[in-house]
Tab-separated table of C-alpha atoms in Angstrom:
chain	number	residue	atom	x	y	z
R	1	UNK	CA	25.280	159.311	-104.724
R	2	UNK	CA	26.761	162.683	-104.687
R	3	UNK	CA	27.444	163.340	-108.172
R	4	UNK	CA	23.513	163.423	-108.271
R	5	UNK	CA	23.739	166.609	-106.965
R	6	UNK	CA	25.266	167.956	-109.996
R	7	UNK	CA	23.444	166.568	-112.836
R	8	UNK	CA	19.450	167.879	-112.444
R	9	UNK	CA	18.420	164.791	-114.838
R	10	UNK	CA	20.101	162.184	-112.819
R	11	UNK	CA	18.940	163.344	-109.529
R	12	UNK	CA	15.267	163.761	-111.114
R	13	UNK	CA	15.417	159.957	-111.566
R	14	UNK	CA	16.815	159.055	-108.264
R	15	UNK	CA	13.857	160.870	-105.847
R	16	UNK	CA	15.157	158.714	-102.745
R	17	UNK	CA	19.159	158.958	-103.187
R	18	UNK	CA	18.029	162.818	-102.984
R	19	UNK	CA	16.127	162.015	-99.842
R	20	UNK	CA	19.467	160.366	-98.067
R	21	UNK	CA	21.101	163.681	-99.351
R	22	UNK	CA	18.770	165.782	-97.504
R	23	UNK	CA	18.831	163.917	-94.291
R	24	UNK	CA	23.185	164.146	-94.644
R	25	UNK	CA	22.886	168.216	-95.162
R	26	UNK	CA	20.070	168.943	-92.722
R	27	UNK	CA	22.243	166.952	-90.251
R	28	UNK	CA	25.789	168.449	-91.306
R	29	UNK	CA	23.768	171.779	-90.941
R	30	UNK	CA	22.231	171.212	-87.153
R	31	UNK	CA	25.858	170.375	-86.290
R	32	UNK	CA	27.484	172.880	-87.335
R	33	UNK	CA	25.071	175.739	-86.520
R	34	UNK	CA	24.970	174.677	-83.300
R	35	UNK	CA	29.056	174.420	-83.082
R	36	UNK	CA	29.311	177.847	-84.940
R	37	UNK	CA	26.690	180.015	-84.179
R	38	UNK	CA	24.668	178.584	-81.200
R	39	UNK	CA	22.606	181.307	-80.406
R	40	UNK	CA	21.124	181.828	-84.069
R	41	UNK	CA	21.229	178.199	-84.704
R	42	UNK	CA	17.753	177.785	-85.055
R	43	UNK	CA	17.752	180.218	-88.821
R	44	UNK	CA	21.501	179.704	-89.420
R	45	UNK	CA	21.066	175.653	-89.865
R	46	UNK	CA	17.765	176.612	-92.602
R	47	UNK	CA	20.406	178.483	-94.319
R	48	UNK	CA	23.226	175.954	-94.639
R	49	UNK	CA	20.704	173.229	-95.360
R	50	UNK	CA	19.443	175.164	-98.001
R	51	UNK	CA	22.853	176.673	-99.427
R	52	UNK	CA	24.264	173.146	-100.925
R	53	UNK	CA	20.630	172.238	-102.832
R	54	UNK	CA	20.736	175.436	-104.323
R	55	UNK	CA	22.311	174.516	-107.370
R	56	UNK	CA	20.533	171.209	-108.107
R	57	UNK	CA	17.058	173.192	-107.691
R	58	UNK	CA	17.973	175.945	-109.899
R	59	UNK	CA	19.041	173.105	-112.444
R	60	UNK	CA	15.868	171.555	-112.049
R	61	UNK	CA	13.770	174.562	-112.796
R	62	UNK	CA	15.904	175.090	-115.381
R	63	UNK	CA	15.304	171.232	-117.159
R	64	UNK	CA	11.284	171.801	-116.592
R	65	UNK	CA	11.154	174.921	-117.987
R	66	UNK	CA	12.941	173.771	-121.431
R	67	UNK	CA	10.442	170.909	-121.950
R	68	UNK	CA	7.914	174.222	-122.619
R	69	UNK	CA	9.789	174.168	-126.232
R	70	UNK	CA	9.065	170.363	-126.467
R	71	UNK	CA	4.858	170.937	-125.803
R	72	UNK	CA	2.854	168.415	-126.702
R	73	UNK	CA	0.149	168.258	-124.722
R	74	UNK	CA	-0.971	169.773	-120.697
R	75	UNK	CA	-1.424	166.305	-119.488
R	76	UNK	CA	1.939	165.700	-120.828
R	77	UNK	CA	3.338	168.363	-119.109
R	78	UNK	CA	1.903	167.759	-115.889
R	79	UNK	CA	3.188	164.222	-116.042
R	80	UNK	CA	6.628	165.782	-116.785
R	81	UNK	CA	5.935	168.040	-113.681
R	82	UNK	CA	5.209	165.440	-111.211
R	83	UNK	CA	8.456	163.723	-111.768
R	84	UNK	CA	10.055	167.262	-110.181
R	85	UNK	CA	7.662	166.825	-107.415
R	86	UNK	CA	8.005	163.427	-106.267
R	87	UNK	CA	11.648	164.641	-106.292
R	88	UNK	CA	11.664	167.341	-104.237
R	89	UNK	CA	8.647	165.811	-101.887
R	90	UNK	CA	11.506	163.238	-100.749
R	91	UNK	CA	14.231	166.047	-100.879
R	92	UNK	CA	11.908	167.530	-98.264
R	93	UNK	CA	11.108	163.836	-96.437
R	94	UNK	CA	14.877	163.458	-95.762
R	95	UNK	CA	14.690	166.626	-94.195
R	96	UNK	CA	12.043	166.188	-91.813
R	97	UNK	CA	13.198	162.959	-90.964
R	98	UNK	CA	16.871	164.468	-89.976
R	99	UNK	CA	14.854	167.483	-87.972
R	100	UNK	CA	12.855	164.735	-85.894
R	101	UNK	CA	15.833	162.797	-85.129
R	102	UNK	CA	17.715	165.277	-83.966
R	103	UNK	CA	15.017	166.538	-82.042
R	104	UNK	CA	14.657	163.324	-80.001
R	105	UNK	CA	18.296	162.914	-79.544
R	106	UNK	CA	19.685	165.514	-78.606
R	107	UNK	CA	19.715	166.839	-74.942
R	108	UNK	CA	16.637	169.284	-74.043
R	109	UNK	CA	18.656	171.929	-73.173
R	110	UNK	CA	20.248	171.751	-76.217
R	111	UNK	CA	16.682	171.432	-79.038
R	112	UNK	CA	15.481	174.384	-76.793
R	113	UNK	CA	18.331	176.900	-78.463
R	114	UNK	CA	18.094	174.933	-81.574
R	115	UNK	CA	14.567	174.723	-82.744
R	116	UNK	CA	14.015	178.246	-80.418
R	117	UNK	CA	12.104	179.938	-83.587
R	118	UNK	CA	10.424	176.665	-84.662
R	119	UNK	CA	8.811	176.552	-81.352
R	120	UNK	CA	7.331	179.764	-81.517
R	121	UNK	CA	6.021	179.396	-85.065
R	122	UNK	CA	4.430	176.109	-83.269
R	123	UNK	CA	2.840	178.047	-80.109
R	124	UNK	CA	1.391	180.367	-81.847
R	125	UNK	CA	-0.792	178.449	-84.434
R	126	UNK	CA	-1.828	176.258	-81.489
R	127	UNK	CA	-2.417	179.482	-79.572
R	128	UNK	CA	-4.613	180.254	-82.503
R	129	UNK	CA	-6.671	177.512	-82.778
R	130	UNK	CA	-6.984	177.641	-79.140
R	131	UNK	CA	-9.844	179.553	-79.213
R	132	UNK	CA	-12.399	177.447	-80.849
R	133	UNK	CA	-13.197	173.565	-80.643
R	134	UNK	CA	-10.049	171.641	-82.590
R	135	UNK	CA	-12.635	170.378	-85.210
R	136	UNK	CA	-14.727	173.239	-85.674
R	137	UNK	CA	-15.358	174.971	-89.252
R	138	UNK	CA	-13.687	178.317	-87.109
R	139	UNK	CA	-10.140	176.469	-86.977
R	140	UNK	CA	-10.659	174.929	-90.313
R	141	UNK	CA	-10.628	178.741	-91.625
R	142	UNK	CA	-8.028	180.216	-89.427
R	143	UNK	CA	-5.657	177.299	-90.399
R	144	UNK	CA	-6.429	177.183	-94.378
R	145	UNK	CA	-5.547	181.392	-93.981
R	146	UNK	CA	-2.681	180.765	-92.447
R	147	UNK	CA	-1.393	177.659	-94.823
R	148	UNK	CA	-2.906	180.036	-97.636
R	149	UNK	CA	-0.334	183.190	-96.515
R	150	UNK	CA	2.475	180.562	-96.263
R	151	UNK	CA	1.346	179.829	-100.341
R	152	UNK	CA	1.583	183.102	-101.316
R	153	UNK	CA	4.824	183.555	-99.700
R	154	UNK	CA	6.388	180.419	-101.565
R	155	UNK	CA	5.105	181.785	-104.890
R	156	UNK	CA	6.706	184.943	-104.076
R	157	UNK	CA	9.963	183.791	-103.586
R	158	UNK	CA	9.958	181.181	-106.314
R	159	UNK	CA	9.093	184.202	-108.830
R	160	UNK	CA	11.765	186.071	-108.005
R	161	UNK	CA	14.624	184.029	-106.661
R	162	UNK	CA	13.875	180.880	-108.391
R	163	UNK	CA	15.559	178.379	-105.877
R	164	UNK	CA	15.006	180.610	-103.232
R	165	UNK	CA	11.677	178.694	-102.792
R	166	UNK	CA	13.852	176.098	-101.372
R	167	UNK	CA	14.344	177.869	-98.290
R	168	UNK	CA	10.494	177.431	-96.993
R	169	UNK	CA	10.575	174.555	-97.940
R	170	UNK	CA	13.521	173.634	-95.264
R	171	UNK	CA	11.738	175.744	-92.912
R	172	UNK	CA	8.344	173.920	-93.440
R	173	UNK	CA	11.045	170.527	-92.328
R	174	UNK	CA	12.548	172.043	-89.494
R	175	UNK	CA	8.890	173.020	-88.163
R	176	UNK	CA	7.334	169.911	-88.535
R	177	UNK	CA	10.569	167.771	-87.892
R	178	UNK	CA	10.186	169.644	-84.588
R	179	UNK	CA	7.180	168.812	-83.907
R	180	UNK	CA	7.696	165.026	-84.519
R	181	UNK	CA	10.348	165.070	-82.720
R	182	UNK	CA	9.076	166.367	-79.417
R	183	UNK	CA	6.021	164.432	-79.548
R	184	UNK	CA	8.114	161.349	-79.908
R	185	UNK	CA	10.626	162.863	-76.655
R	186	UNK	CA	7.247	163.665	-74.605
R	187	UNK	CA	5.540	160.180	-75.435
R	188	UNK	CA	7.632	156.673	-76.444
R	189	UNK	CA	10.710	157.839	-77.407
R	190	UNK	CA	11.674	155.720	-81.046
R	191	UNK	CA	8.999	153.749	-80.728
R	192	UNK	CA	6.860	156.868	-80.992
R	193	UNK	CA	8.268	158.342	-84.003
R	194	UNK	CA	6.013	155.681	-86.509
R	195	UNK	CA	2.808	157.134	-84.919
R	196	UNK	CA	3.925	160.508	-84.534
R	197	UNK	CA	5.314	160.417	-88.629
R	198	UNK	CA	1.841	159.234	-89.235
R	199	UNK	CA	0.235	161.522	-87.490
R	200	UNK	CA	1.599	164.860	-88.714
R	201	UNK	CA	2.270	163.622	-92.349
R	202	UNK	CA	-1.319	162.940	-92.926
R	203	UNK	CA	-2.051	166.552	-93.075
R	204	UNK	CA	2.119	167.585	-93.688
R	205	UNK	CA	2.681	165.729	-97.288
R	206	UNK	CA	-0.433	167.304	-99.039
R	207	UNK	CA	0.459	170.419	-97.344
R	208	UNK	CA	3.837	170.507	-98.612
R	209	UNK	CA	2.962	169.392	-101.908
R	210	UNK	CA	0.926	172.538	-102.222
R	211	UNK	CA	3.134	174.671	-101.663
R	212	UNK	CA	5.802	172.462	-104.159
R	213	UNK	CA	3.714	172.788	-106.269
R	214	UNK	CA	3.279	176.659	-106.078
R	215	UNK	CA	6.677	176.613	-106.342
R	216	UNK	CA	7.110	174.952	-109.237
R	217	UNK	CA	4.895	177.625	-111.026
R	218	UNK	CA	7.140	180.149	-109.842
R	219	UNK	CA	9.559	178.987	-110.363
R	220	UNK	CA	8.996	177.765	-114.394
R	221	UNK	CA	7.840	181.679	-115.109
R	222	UNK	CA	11.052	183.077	-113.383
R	223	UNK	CA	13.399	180.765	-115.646
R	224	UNK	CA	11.656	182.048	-118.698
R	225	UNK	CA	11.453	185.773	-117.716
R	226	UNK	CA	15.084	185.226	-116.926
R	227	UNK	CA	16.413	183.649	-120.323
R	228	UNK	CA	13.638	185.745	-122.221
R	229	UNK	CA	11.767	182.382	-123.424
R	230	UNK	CA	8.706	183.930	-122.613
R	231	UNK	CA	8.841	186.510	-125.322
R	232	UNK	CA	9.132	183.832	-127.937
R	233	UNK	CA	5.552	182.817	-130.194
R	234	UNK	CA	3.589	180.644	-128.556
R	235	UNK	CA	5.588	180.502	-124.563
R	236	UNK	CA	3.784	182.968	-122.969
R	237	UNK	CA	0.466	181.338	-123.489
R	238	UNK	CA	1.494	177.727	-122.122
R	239	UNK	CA	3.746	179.420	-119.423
R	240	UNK	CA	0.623	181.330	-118.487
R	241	UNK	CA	-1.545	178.183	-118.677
R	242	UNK	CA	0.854	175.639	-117.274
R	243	UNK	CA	1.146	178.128	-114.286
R	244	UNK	CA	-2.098	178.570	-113.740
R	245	UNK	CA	-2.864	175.045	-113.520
R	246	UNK	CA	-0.286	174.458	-111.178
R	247	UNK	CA	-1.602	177.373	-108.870
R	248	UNK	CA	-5.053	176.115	-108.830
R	249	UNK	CA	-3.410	172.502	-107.599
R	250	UNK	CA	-2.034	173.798	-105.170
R	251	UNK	CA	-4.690	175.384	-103.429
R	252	UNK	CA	-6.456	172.011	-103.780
R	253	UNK	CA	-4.044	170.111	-101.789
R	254	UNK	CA	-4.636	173.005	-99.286
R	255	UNK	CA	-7.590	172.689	-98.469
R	256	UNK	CA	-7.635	168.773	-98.388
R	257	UNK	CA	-4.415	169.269	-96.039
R	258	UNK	CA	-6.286	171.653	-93.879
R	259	UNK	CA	-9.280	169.211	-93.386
R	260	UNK	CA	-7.356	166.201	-92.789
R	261	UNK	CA	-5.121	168.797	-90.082
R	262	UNK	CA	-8.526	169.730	-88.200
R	263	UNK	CA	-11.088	167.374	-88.975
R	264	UNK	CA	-8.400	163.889	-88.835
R	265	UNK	CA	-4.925	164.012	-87.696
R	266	UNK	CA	-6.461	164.847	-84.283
R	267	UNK	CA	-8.115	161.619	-83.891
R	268	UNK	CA	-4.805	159.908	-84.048
């Protein structure tokens, strides 16, 4: 299972091997952040989750921007593309699913150091919403602006670090991993977590796949600017195209992810 982690085509083909991957690291990384460096534990185990799927990104942003040369259609393209996202949509599964466990596990005391930042970034969007009725066109808004800043934010650092989109991705995991968790602690315990899973990936998965999907666009153009592809006849156009098309998915699965957030997941 590991060598999938060095071979971007292999691990492209094996979605849910990568998923057991991410639950190993994201657990390696809780355990030794909070061994190491307790009291920045909740951003130092983002970091070492992030640090050993570096590589296997990179190499997959690599592999999807070459198939540019081998164009034969958009369609085909996108069809190539959602290979990489079904990938990295379980790469990001596993990681939730390792944030939640450890969440209900572990002793209070202990998830309180540990997710300390996650649980701010959680009290203040429901300190947001606060304000207004929970299904309300006012909370729809203030949630799609806030899911729209997180967007920009994962294009940003896909276009210029490449991998480096990774990181909110593991930091979209640890948030909503949290949440799963706790709601699980506070409620049933295990037999929670199917209902709780349910309930927060209704609105989580589309969510995340928008902003994979931003990523991805990112991503593709900083590959090319990086080995110059994009200067060659022809590249610029699809890259431009390809991107674009990407971007404008994205924001779709936003805004379905923000109605099923306001207008569903609270009726669960």
């Amino acid at each position: 299972m590991f060598n999938i982690l060095f071979n971007p085509k292999k691990a492209e083909r094996h979605p849910v091997e990568m998923g057991l991957l991410g639950f190993l690291y994201a657990s390696l990384s809780i355990l030794l952040s909070v061994w190491i460096f307790p009291d920045y534990s909740s951003l130092v185990m983002v970091f070492l989750t992030v640090l050993p799927c570096v590589y296997i990104v990179q190499g997959i942003l690599r592999l999807e921007e070459s198939k540019e040369k081998d164009y034969l259609s958009e369609e085909w393209l996108l069809r190539e593309h959602s290979r990489v996202l079904i990938f990295l949509l379980f790469l990001f599964v596993g990681f939730v699913f390792a944030f939640a466990f450890w969440t209900l596990v572990l002793p209070a005391e202990t998830v309180s150091i540990l997710f300390n930042m996650q649980g701010d970034v959680v009290e203040g969007i429901r300190e947001m919403v606060a304000t207004g009725d929970a299904t309300s066109g006012e909370a729809f808004y203030l949630i799609l602006f806030n899911n729209f800043k997180v967007l920009f934010i994962s294009l940003v650092f896909a276009f210029f670090y490449g991998a480096g989109a990774i990181f909110i991705l593991v930091w979209n995991a640890s948030v909503m991993g949290f949440v799963i968790g706790d709601l699980a602690r506070q409620t049933l315990g295990f037999v929670a977590l199917p209902i709780a899973f349910t309930k927060y990936f209704l609105h989580g998965i589309p969510e995340m796949m928008a902003y994979l999907t931003v990523s991805l666009a990112g991503g593709v153009i900083y590959i090319a600017v990086w080995k110059g592809h994009f200067l060659r006849q022809g590249r610029l156009k699809r890259l431009i195209l390809d991107s674009v098309i990407l971007i404008v998915l994205s924001a779709i699965f936003l805004f379905a992810a923000a109605a099923i957030e306001v207008y569903i997941s609270p009726l669960i």
